[in-house]
mmCIF file with all atom_site columns, C-alpha atoms in Angstrom:
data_model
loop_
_atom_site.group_PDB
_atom_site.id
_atom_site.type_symbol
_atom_site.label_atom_id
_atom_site.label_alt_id
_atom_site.label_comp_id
_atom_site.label_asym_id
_atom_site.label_entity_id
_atom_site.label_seq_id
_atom_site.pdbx_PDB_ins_code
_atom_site.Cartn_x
_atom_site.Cartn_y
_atom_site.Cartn_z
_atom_site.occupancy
_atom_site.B_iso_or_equiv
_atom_site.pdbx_formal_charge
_atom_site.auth_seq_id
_atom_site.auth_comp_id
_atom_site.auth_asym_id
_atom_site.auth_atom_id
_atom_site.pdbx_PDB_model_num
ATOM 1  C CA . UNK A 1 1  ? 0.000  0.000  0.000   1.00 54.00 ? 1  UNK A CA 1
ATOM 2  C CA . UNK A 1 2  ? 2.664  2.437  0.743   1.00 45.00 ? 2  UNK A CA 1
ATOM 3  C CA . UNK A 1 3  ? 4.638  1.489  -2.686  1.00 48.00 ? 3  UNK A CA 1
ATOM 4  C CA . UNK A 1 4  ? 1.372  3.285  -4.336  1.00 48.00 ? 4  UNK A CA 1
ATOM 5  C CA . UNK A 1 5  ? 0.671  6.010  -2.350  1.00 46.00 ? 5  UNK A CA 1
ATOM 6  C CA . UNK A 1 6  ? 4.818  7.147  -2.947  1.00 46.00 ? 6  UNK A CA 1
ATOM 7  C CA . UNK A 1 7  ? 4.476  6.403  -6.216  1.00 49.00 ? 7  UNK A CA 1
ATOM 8  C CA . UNK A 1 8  ? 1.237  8.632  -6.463  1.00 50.00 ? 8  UNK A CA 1
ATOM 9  C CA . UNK A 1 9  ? 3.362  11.772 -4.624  1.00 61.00 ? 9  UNK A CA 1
ATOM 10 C CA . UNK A 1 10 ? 6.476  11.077 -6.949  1.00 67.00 ? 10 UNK A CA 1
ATOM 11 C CA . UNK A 1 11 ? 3.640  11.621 -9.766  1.00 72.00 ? 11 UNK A CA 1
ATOM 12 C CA . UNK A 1 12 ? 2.572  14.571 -8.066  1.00 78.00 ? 12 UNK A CA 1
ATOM 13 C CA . UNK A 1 13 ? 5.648  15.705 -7.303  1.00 75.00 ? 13 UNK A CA 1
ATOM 14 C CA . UNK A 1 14 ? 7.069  15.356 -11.131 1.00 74.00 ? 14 UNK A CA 1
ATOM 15 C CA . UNK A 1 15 ? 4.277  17.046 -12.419 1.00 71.00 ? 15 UNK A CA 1
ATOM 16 C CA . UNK A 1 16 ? 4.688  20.566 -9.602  1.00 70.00 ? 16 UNK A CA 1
ATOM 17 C CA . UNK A 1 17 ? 8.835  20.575 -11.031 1.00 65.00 ? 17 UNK A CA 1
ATOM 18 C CA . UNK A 1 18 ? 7.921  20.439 -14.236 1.00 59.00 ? 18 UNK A CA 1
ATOM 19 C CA . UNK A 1 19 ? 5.324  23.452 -13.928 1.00 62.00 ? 19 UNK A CA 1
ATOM 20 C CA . UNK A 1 20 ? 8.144  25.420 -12.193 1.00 55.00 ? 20 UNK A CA 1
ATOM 21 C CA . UNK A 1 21 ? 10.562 24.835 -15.030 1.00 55.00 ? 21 UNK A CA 1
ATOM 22 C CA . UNK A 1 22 ? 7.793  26.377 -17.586 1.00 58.00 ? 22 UNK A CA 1
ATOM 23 C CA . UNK A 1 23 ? 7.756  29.254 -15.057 1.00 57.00 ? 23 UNK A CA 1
ATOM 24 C CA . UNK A 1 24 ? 11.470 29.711 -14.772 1.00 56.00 ? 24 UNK A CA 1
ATOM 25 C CA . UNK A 1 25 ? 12.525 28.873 -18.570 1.00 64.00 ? 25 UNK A CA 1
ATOM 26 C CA . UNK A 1 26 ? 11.827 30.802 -21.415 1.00 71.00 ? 26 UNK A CA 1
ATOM 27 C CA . UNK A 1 27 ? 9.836  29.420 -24.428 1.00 86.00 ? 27 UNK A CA 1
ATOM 28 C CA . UNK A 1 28 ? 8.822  31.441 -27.157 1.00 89.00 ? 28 UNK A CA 1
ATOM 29 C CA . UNK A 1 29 ? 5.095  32.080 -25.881 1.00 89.00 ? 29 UNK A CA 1
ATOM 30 C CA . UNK A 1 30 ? 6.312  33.009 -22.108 1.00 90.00 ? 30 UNK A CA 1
ATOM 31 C CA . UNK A 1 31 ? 8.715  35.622 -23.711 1.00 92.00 ? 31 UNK A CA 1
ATOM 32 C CA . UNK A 1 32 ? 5.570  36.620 -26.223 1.00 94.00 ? 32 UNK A CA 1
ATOM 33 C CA . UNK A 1 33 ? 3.319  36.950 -23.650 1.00 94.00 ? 33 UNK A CA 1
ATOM 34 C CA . UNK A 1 34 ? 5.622  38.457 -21.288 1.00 94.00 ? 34 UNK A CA 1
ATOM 35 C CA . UNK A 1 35 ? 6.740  41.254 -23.748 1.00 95.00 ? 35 UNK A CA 1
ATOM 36 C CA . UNK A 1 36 ? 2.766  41.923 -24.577 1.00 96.00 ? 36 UNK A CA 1
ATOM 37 C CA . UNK A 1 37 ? 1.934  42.211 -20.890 1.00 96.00 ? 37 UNK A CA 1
ATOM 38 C CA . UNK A 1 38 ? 5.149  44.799 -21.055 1.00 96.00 ? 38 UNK A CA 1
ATOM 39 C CA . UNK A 1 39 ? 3.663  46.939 -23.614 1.00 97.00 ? 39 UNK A CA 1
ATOM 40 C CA . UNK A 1 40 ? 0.425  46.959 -22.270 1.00 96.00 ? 40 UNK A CA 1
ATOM 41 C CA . UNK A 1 41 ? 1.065  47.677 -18.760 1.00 97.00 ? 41 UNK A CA 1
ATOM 42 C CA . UNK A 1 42 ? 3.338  50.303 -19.990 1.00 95.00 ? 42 UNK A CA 1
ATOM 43 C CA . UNK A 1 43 ? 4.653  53.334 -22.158 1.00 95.00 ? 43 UNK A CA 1
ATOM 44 C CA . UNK A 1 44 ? 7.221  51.119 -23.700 1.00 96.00 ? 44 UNK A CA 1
ATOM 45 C CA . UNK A 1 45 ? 7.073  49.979 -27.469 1.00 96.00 ? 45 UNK A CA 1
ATOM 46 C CA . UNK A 1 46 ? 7.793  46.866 -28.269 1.00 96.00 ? 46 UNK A CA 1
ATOM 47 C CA . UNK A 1 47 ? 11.912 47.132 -29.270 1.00 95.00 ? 47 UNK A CA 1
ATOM 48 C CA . UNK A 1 48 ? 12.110 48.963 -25.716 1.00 96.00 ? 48 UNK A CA 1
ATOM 49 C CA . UNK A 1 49 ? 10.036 46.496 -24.274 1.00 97.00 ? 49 UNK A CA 1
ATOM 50 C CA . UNK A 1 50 ? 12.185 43.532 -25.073 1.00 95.00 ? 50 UNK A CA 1
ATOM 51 C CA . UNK A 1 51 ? 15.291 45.271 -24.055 1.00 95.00 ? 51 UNK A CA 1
ATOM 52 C CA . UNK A 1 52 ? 13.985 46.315 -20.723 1.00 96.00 ? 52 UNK A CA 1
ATOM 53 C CA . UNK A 1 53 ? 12.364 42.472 -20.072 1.00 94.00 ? 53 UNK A CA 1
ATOM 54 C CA . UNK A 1 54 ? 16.344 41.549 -21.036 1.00 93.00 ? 54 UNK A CA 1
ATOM 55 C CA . UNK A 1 55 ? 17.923 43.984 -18.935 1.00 94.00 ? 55 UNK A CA 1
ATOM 56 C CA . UNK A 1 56 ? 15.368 43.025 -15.734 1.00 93.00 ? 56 UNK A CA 1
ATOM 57 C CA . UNK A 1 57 ? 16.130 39.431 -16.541 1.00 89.00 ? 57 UNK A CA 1
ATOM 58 C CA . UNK A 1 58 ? 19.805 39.521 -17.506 1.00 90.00 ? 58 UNK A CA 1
ATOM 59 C CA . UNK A 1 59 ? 18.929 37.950 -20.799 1.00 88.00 ? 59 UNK A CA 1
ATOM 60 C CA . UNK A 1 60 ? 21.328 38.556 -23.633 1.00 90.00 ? 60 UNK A CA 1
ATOM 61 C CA . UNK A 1 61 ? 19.730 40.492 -26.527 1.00 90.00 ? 61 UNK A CA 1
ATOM 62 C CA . UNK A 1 62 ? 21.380 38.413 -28.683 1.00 89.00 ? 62 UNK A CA 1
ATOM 63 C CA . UNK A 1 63 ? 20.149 35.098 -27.356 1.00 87.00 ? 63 UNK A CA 1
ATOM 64 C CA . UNK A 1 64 ? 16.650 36.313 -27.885 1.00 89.00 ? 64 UNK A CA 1
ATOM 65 C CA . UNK A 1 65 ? 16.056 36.164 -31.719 1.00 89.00 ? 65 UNK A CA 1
ATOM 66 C CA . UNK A 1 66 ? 14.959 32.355 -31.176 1.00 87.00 ? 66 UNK A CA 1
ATOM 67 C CA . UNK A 1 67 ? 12.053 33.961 -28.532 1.00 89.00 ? 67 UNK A CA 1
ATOM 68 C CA . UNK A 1 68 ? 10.673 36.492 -30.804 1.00 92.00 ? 68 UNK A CA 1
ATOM 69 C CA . UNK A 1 69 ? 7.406  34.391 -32.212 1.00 92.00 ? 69 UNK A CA 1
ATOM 70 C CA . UNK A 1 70 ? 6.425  35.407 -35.877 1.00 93.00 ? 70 UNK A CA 1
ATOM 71 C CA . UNK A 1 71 ? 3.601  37.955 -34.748 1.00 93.00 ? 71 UNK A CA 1
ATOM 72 C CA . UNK A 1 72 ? 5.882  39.854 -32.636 1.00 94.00 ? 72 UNK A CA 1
ATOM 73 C CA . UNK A 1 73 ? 8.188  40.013 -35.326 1.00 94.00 ? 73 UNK A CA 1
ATOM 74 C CA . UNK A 1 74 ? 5.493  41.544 -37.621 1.00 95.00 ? 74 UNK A CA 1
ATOM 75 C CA . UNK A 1 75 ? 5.084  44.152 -34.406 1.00 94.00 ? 75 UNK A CA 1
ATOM 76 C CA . UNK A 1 76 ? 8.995  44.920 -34.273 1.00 92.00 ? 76 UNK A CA 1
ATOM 77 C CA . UNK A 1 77 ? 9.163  45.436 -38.089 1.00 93.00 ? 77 UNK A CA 1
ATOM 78 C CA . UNK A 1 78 ? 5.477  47.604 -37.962 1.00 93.00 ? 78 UNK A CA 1
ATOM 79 C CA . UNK A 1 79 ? 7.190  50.239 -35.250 1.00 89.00 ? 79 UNK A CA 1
ATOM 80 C CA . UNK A 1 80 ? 10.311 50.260 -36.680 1.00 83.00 ? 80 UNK A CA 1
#
């Protein structure tokens, strides 16, 4: 009985790390979503937007071209 009740909090368990690591690793929608949230909440445009989300999160600007989803593309080259 005990073998399935551990097993059922290692399930558990697996399943609250892995929702952390969406939380604490960058995919292309976090960043997305992220930089939207940025823009809205703020006076920033998008190309200042990114670089302050970078600065506050000591991301690399050039590590972030793989992060930039198509539509926010289409947003950088609109305000440019």
């Amino acid at each position: 009985i005990s073998k399935n009740s551990s097993h059922t909090n290692s399930g558990s368990m697996e399943k609250e790390v892995n929702e952390l690591l969406k939380e604490k690793f960058l995919c292309q929608n976090k960043f997305t979503s992220d930089i939207e949230t940025l823009v809205l909440n703020s006076e920033l445009n998008y190309i200042e937007a990114i670089i302050t989300y970078c600065e506050e999160n000591n991301i690399e600007l050039e590590s972030v071209n793989k992060l930039i989803s198509k539509p926010l593309k289409e947003k950088l080259k609109a305000e440019a």
